[in-house]
Amino acid sequence: MTPDERKVDENLLAKMRIVAARGFSNSAQGLSQMIGQDLSVHSPDVDMVPLADIPEILGGPDNDAVGVYLRVDGELIGQIMLVIPYQQALEFCDMVMDVPSGTTKEFGRMERSALAEIGNLTGSFFLNAIYEITGLSSHPSPPAVMVDMVGSILDVVIATMGAISDHIMMFKASFQIGDRKIQADFWIIPDPVTLEKLTVAEMKKE
């Protein structure tokens, strides 16, 4: 990476940190209203990660996980994915349904519906934050829930778009209710044109 490319990346990531702070804060409010509990969402940082490195970051391509997928259309084109390790996703269902840890054993219709709505709200508020900060408007597709190995989930993401960036924006997010907390990865996978739009977009003045 050249110094100029590194500067562009750093400028983009700085912008996305501001977006994330607003988007995750608003999604926490929306999720709290949905489940009737005080839920907080934190994302300590964001990084540009090569697609090829994702499986190992998540513990290996054969690790089971749950992905909530949203396609993004409009001025911005790409994909959003909320990825949660399998056991963490079971605990997440217990948290939002306010039942003891270990209650959820599998992902039935109710559990999938809950995870779909969590991914949908998180992604939608994130896109709203991008619009509020940059003026770039986009909208998400209905959410799709995938329960599979990490490698298979990533294959689906890659196969659904003809042209995607070879890097994704990865946010390490945590969702917390009281003293119960789970870790998740929030991916933004833009196409190359969208990545350029986000890079050059001017921040709107408040």
PDB file of C-alpha atoms in Angstrom:
ATOM      1  CA  MET A   1       0.000   0.000   0.000  1.00  0.00           C
ATOM      2  CA  THR A   2       1.360   3.393  -1.002  1.00  0.00           C
ATOM      3  CA  PRO A   3       1.373   6.365   1.420  1.00  0.00           C
ATOM      4  CA  ASP A   4      -1.459   7.980  -0.575  1.00  0.00           C
ATOM      5  CA  GLU A   5      -3.552   4.787  -0.448  1.00  0.00           C
ATOM      6  CA  ARG A   6      -2.905   4.470   3.274  1.00  0.00           C
ATOM      7  CA  LYS A   7      -4.027   8.069   3.802  1.00  0.00           C
ATOM      8  CA  VAL A   8      -7.239   7.422   1.841  1.00  0.00           C
ATOM      9  CA  ASP A   9      -7.925   4.322   3.939  1.00  0.00           C
ATOM     10  CA  GLU A  10      -7.311   6.198   7.176  1.00  0.00           C
ATOM     11  CA  ASN A  11      -9.577   9.063   6.091  1.00  0.00           C
ATOM     12  CA  LEU A  12     -12.337   6.622   5.119  1.00  0.00           C
ATOM     13  CA  LEU A  13     -12.039   4.698   8.383  1.00  0.00           C
ATOM     14  CA  ALA A  14     -12.160   7.924  10.397  1.00  0.00           C
ATOM     15  CA  LYS A  15     -15.366   8.835   8.584  1.00  0.00           C
ATOM     16  CA  MET A  16     -16.847   5.374   9.167  1.00  0.00           C
ATOM     17  CA  ARG A  17     -16.067   5.550  12.887  1.00  0.00           C
ATOM     18  CA  ILE A  18     -18.303   8.611  13.079  1.00  0.00           C
ATOM     19  CA  VAL A  19     -20.994   6.797  11.097  1.00  0.00           C
ATOM     20  CA  ALA A  20     -20.708   3.747  13.361  1.00  0.00           C
ATOM     21  CA  ALA A  21     -21.002   5.780  16.552  1.00  0.00           C
ATOM     22  CA  ARG A  22     -24.279   7.285  15.368  1.00  0.00           C
ATOM     23  CA  GLY A  23     -25.620   4.190  13.630  1.00  0.00           C
ATOM     24  CA  PHE A  24     -25.006   1.789  16.505  1.00  0.00           C
ATOM     25  CA  SER A  25     -26.328   4.286  19.061  1.00  0.00           C
ATOM     26  CA  ASN A  26     -29.563   4.664  17.112  1.00  0.00           C
ATOM     27  CA  SER A  27     -29.852   0.916  16.519  1.00  0.00           C
ATOM     28  CA  ALA A  28     -29.509   0.319  20.267  1.00  0.00           C
ATOM     29  CA  GLN A  29     -32.501   2.586  20.869  1.00  0.00           C
ATOM     30  CA  GLY A  30     -34.528   0.821  18.186  1.00  0.00           C
ATOM     31  CA  LEU A  31     -33.611  -2.642  19.443  1.00  0.00           C
ATOM     32  CA  SER A  32     -34.396  -1.655  23.041  1.00  0.00           C
ATOM     33  CA  GLN A  33     -37.878  -0.583  21.979  1.00  0.00           C
ATOM     34  CA  MET A  34     -38.360  -3.787  19.987  1.00  0.00           C
ATOM     35  CA  ILE A  35     -37.475  -6.176  22.825  1.00  0.00           C
ATOM     36  CA  GLY A  36     -38.625  -4.072  25.769  1.00  0.00           C
ATOM     37  CA  GLN A  37     -35.211  -4.191  27.429  1.00  0.00           C
ATOM     38  CA  ASP A  38     -32.313  -1.748  27.712  1.00  0.00           C
ATOM     39  CA  LEU A  39     -29.846  -2.994  25.088  1.00  0.00           C
ATOM     40  CA  SER A  40     -26.575  -1.273  24.233  1.00  0.00           C
ATOM     41  CA  VAL A  41     -24.441  -1.725  21.124  1.00  0.00           C
ATOM     42  CA  HIS A  42     -20.740  -0.895  21.100  1.00  0.00           C
ATOM     43  CA  SER A  43     -18.239  -0.936  18.241  1.00  0.00           C
ATOM     44  CA  PRO A  44     -14.740  -0.075  19.463  1.00  0.00           C
ATOM     45  CA  ASP A  45     -13.167   0.167  16.026  1.00  0.00           C
ATOM     46  CA  VAL A  46     -13.347  -0.550  12.319  1.00  0.00           C
ATOM     47  CA  ASP A  47     -10.709  -1.902   9.974  1.00  0.00           C
ATOM     48  CA  MET A  48     -10.335  -2.717   6.294  1.00  0.00           C
ATOM     49  CA  VAL A  49      -9.822  -6.479   6.141  1.00  0.00           C
ATOM     50  CA  PRO A  50      -8.924  -8.573   3.061  1.00  0.00           C
ATOM     51  CA  LEU A  51     -11.748 -10.931   2.111  1.00  0.00           C
ATOM     52  CA  ALA A  52      -9.268 -13.803   2.038  1.00  0.00           C
ATOM     53  CA  ASP A  53      -8.456 -13.267   5.732  1.00  0.00           C
ATOM     54  CA  ILE A  54     -12.048 -13.390   7.008  1.00  0.00           C
ATOM     55  CA  PRO A  55     -12.341 -17.161   7.627  1.00  0.00           C
ATOM     56  CA  GLU A  56      -9.235 -17.264   9.819  1.00  0.00           C
ATOM     57  CA  ILE A  57     -10.269 -14.138  11.716  1.00  0.00           C
ATOM     58  CA  LEU A  58     -13.498 -15.937  12.598  1.00  0.00           C
ATOM     59  CA  GLY A  59     -11.679 -19.052  13.774  1.00  0.00           C
ATOM     60  CA  GLY A  60     -11.463 -21.003  10.523  1.00  0.00           C
ATOM     61  CA  PRO A  61     -13.739 -21.716   7.531  1.00  0.00           C
ATOM     62  CA  ASP A  62     -15.297 -24.775   9.194  1.00  0.00           C
ATOM     63  CA  ASN A  63     -16.507 -22.916  12.287  1.00  0.00           C
ATOM     64  CA  ASP A  64     -20.283 -22.657  12.538  1.00  0.00           C
ATOM     65  CA  ALA A  65     -21.808 -19.193  12.565  1.00  0.00           C
ATOM     66  CA  VAL A  66     -25.021 -17.307  11.956  1.00  0.00           C
ATOM     67  CA  GLY A  67     -25.126 -14.565   9.346  1.00  0.00           C
ATOM     68  CA  VAL A  68     -27.868 -11.991   8.782  1.00  0.00           C
ATOM     69  CA  TYR A  69     -27.524 -10.741   5.214  1.00  0.00           C
ATOM     70  CA  LEU A  70     -28.784  -7.493   3.673  1.00  0.00           C
ATOM     71  CA  ARG A  71     -28.204  -6.328   0.114  1.00  0.00           C
ATOM     72  CA  VAL A  72     -27.809  -2.567  -0.278  1.00  0.00           C
ATOM     73  CA  ASP A  73     -29.117  -0.623  -3.282  1.00  0.00           C
ATOM     74  CA  GLY A  74     -29.451   3.055  -4.167  1.00  0.00           C
ATOM     75  CA  GLU A  75     -26.623   5.569  -4.374  1.00  0.00           C
ATOM     76  CA  LEU A  76     -24.555   3.002  -2.490  1.00  0.00           C
ATOM     77  CA  ILE A  77     -24.391  -0.606  -3.650  1.00  0.00           C
ATOM     78  CA  GLY A  78     -23.047  -3.494  -1.655  1.00  0.00           C
ATOM     79  CA  GLN A  79     -23.838  -5.890   1.123  1.00  0.00           C
ATOM     80  CA  ILE A  80     -24.170  -5.849   4.887  1.00  0.00           C
ATOM     81  CA  MET A  81     -23.676  -8.893   7.059  1.00  0.00           C
ATOM     82  CA  LEU A  82     -24.029  -9.346  10.801  1.00  0.00           C
ATOM     83  CA  VAL A  83     -21.987 -12.451  11.668  1.00  0.00           C
ATOM     84  CA  ILE A  84     -22.267 -14.126  15.071  1.00  0.00           C
ATOM     85  CA  PRO A  85     -20.450 -17.288  16.200  1.00  0.00           C
ATOM     86  CA  TYR A  86     -22.944 -20.143  16.604  1.00  0.00           C
ATOM     87  CA  GLN A  87     -22.893 -20.412  20.403  1.00  0.00           C
ATOM     88  CA  GLN A  88     -22.934 -16.632  20.776  1.00  0.00           C
ATOM     89  CA  ALA A  89     -26.008 -16.488  18.523  1.00  0.00           C
ATOM     90  CA  LEU A  90     -27.813 -18.999  20.755  1.00  0.00           C
ATOM     91  CA  GLU A  91     -26.968 -16.835  23.769  1.00  0.00           C
ATOM     92  CA  PHE A  92     -28.107 -13.732  21.869  1.00  0.00           C
ATOM     93  CA  CYS A  93     -31.535 -15.320  21.384  1.00  0.00           C
ATOM     94  CA  ASP A  94     -31.670 -16.072  25.113  1.00  0.00           C
ATOM     95  CA  MET A  95     -30.740 -12.461  25.883  1.00  0.00           C
ATOM     96  CA  VAL A  96     -33.331 -10.767  23.684  1.00  0.00           C
ATOM     97  CA  MET A  97     -36.053 -13.228  24.711  1.00  0.00           C
ATOM     98  CA  ASP A  98     -35.128 -12.674  28.373  1.00  0.00           C
ATOM     99  CA  VAL A  99     -34.709 -16.365  29.193  1.00  0.00           C
ATOM    100  CA  PRO A 100     -31.854 -18.105  31.069  1.00  0.00           C
ATOM    101  CA  SER A 101     -28.591 -18.858  29.258  1.00  0.00           C
ATOM    102  CA  GLY A 102     -28.693 -22.270  27.606  1.00  0.00           C
ATOM    103  CA  THR A 103     -32.433 -22.192  26.914  1.00  0.00           C
ATOM    104  CA  THR A 104     -32.108 -21.831  23.136  1.00  0.00           C
ATOM    105  CA  LYS A 105     -30.797 -25.060  21.583  1.00  0.00           C
ATOM    106  CA  GLU A 106     -31.533 -24.474  17.902  1.00  0.00           C
ATOM    107  CA  PHE A 107     -32.642 -21.784  15.489  1.00  0.00           C
ATOM    108  CA  GLY A 108     -36.340 -22.254  14.871  1.00  0.00           C
ATOM    109  CA  ARG A 109     -38.716 -19.797  13.231  1.00  0.00           C
ATOM    110  CA  MET A 110     -38.953 -17.505  16.268  1.00  0.00           C
ATOM    111  CA  GLU A 111     -35.184 -17.404  16.812  1.00  0.00           C
ATOM    112  CA  ARG A 112     -34.457 -16.748  13.142  1.00  0.00           C
ATOM    113  CA  SER A 113     -37.096 -14.019  13.070  1.00  0.00           C
ATOM    114  CA  ALA A 114     -35.520 -12.307  16.089  1.00  0.00           C
ATOM    115  CA  LEU A 115     -32.030 -12.434  14.588  1.00  0.00           C
ATOM    116  CA  ALA A 116     -33.342 -11.227  11.217  1.00  0.00           C
ATOM    117  CA  GLU A 117     -34.948  -8.182  12.816  1.00  0.00           C
ATOM    118  CA  ILE A 118     -31.800  -7.416  14.829  1.00  0.00           C
ATOM    119  CA  GLY A 119     -29.709  -7.527  11.647  1.00  0.00           C
ATOM    120  CA  ASN A 120     -32.306  -5.507   9.757  1.00  0.00           C
ATOM    121  CA  LEU A 121     -32.502  -2.749  12.372  1.00  0.00           C
ATOM    122  CA  THR A 122     -28.736  -2.581  12.822  1.00  0.00           C
ATOM    123  CA  GLY A 123     -28.126  -2.379   9.074  1.00  0.00           C
ATOM    124  CA  SER A 124     -30.933   0.113   8.451  1.00  0.00           C
ATOM    125  CA  PHE A 125     -29.797   2.507  11.177  1.00  0.00           C
ATOM    126  CA  PHE A 126     -26.234   2.248   9.864  1.00  0.00           C
ATOM    127  CA  LEU A 127     -27.371   3.226   6.353  1.00  0.00           C
ATOM    128  CA  ASN A 128     -29.439   6.064   7.835  1.00  0.00           C
ATOM    129  CA  ALA A 129     -26.312   7.319   9.606  1.00  0.00           C
ATOM    130  CA  ILE A 130     -24.364   7.248   6.333  1.00  0.00           C
ATOM    131  CA  TYR A 131     -27.098   9.369   4.734  1.00  0.00           C
ATOM    132  CA  GLU A 132     -27.218  11.824   7.642  1.00  0.00           C
ATOM    133  CA  ILE A 133     -23.444  12.282   7.573  1.00  0.00           C
ATOM    134  CA  THR A 134     -22.624  12.094   3.837  1.00  0.00           C
ATOM    135  CA  GLY A 135     -25.932  12.649   2.040  1.00  0.00           C
ATOM    136  CA  LEU A 136     -25.583   9.315   0.200  1.00  0.00           C
ATOM    137  CA  SER A 137     -28.945   7.533   0.184  1.00  0.00           C
ATOM    138  CA  SER A 138     -29.455   3.768   0.038  1.00  0.00           C
ATOM    139  CA  HIS A 139     -31.880   1.134   1.264  1.00  0.00           C
ATOM    140  CA  PRO A 140     -31.543  -2.482   2.438  1.00  0.00           C
ATOM    141  CA  SER A 141     -33.233  -5.611   1.149  1.00  0.00           C
ATOM    142  CA  PRO A 142     -35.278  -7.792   3.505  1.00  0.00           C
ATOM    143  CA  PRO A 143     -32.911  -9.730   5.788  1.00  0.00           C
ATOM    144  CA  ALA A 144     -31.902 -13.333   5.144  1.00  0.00           C
ATOM    145  CA  VAL A 145     -30.617 -15.545   7.966  1.00  0.00           C
ATOM    146  CA  MET A 146     -27.933 -18.139   7.232  1.00  0.00           C
ATOM    147  CA  VAL A 147     -26.841 -20.829   9.684  1.00  0.00           C
ATOM    148  CA  ASP A 148     -23.748 -22.472   8.214  1.00  0.00           C
ATOM    149  CA  MET A 149     -19.979 -22.698   8.304  1.00  0.00           C
ATOM    150  CA  VAL A 150     -18.061 -19.422   8.050  1.00  0.00           C
ATOM    151  CA  GLY A 151     -16.558 -20.424   4.699  1.00  0.00           C
ATOM    152  CA  SER A 152     -19.976 -21.213   3.231  1.00  0.00           C
ATOM    153  CA  ILE A 153     -21.465 -17.938   4.463  1.00  0.00           C
ATOM    154  CA  LEU A 154     -18.604 -16.000   2.871  1.00  0.00           C
ATOM    155  CA  ASP A 155     -19.034 -17.954  -0.387  1.00  0.00           C
ATOM    156  CA  VAL A 156     -22.678 -16.864  -0.553  1.00  0.00           C
ATOM    157  CA  VAL A 157     -21.692 -13.234  -0.074  1.00  0.00           C
ATOM    158  CA  ILE A 158     -19.074 -13.378  -2.828  1.00  0.00           C
ATOM    159  CA  ALA A 159     -21.400 -15.207  -5.235  1.00  0.00           C
ATOM    160  CA  THR A 160     -24.219 -12.668  -4.947  1.00  0.00           C
ATOM    161  CA  MET A 161     -22.273  -9.811  -6.519  1.00  0.00           C
ATOM    162  CA  GLY A 162     -20.331  -9.582  -9.727  1.00  0.00           C
ATOM    163  CA  ALA A 163     -17.932  -6.840  -8.661  1.00  0.00           C
ATOM    164  CA  ILE A 164     -16.948  -6.390  -5.038  1.00  0.00           C
ATOM    165  CA  SER A 165     -14.014  -4.874  -3.274  1.00  0.00           C
ATOM    166  CA  ASP A 166     -11.261  -7.263  -2.223  1.00  0.00           C
ATOM    167  CA  HIS A 167     -11.530  -5.723   1.256  1.00  0.00           C
ATOM    168  CA  ILE A 168     -14.446  -5.324   3.620  1.00  0.00           C
ATOM    169  CA  MET A 169     -15.061  -2.898   6.452  1.00  0.00           C
ATOM    170  CA  MET A 170     -15.249  -4.976   9.625  1.00  0.00           C
ATOM    171  CA  PHE A 171     -16.696  -3.587  12.833  1.00  0.00           C
ATOM    172  CA  LYS A 172     -16.170  -5.597  16.016  1.00  0.00           C
ATOM    173  CA  ALA A 173     -19.493  -5.061  17.752  1.00  0.00           C
ATOM    174  CA  SER A 174     -20.827  -6.085  21.142  1.00  0.00           C
ATOM    175  CA  PHE A 175     -24.486  -6.268  22.161  1.00  0.00           C
ATOM    176  CA  GLN A 176     -25.193  -6.039  25.880  1.00  0.00           C
ATOM    177  CA  ILE A 177     -28.236  -6.355  28.133  1.00  0.00           C
ATOM    178  CA  GLY A 178     -27.394  -5.899  31.798  1.00  0.00           C
ATOM    179  CA  ASP A 179     -24.402  -8.100  32.559  1.00  0.00           C
ATOM    180  CA  ARG A 180     -25.005 -10.358  29.535  1.00  0.00           C
ATOM    181  CA  LYS A 181     -22.979  -9.616  26.414  1.00  0.00           C
ATOM    182  CA  ILE A 182     -22.242 -11.230  23.053  1.00  0.00           C
ATOM    183  CA  GLN A 183     -19.650 -10.390  20.403  1.00  0.00           C
ATOM    184  CA  ALA A 184     -20.424 -10.092  16.706  1.00  0.00           C
ATOM    185  CA  ASP A 185     -18.843  -8.880  13.495  1.00  0.00           C
ATOM    186  CA  PHE A 186     -20.627  -6.285  11.377  1.00  0.00           C
ATOM    187  CA  TRP A 187     -19.430  -6.299   7.774  1.00  0.00           C
ATOM    188  CA  ILE A 188     -19.860  -3.604   5.152  1.00  0.00           C
ATOM    189  CA  ILE A 189     -18.985  -5.011   1.723  1.00  0.00           C
ATOM    190  CA  PRO A 190     -19.164  -2.204  -0.856  1.00  0.00           C
ATOM    191  CA  ASP A 191     -18.698  -2.501  -4.575  1.00  0.00           C
ATOM    192  CA  PRO A 192     -15.657  -0.559  -5.878  1.00  0.00           C
ATOM    193  CA  VAL A 193     -17.722   2.440  -7.051  1.00  0.00           C
ATOM    194  CA  THR A 194     -19.432   2.702  -3.671  1.00  0.00           C
ATOM    195  CA  LEU A 195     -16.095   2.505  -1.886  1.00  0.00           C
ATOM    196  CA  GLU A 196     -14.903   5.468  -3.953  1.00  0.00           C
ATOM    197  CA  LYS A 197     -18.102   7.421  -3.209  1.00  0.00           C
ATOM    198  CA  LEU A 198     -17.661   6.885   0.526  1.00  0.00           C
ATOM    199  CA  THR A 199     -14.009   7.879   0.315  1.00  0.00           C
ATOM    200  CA  VAL A 200     -14.604  11.205  -1.441  1.00  0.00           C
ATOM    201  CA  ALA A 201     -17.945  12.113   0.188  1.00  0.00           C
ATOM    202  CA  GLU A 202     -17.890  15.372   2.115  1.00  0.00           C
ATOM    203  CA  MET A 203     -19.124  15.295   5.695  1.00  0.00           C
ATOM    204  CA  LYS A 204     -22.382  17.233   6.049  1.00  0.00           C
ATOM    205  CA  LYS A 205     -22.219  20.115   8.512  1.00  0.00           C
ATOM    206  CA  GLU A 206     -24.538  19.751  11.485  1.00  0.00           C
TER     207      GLU A 206
END
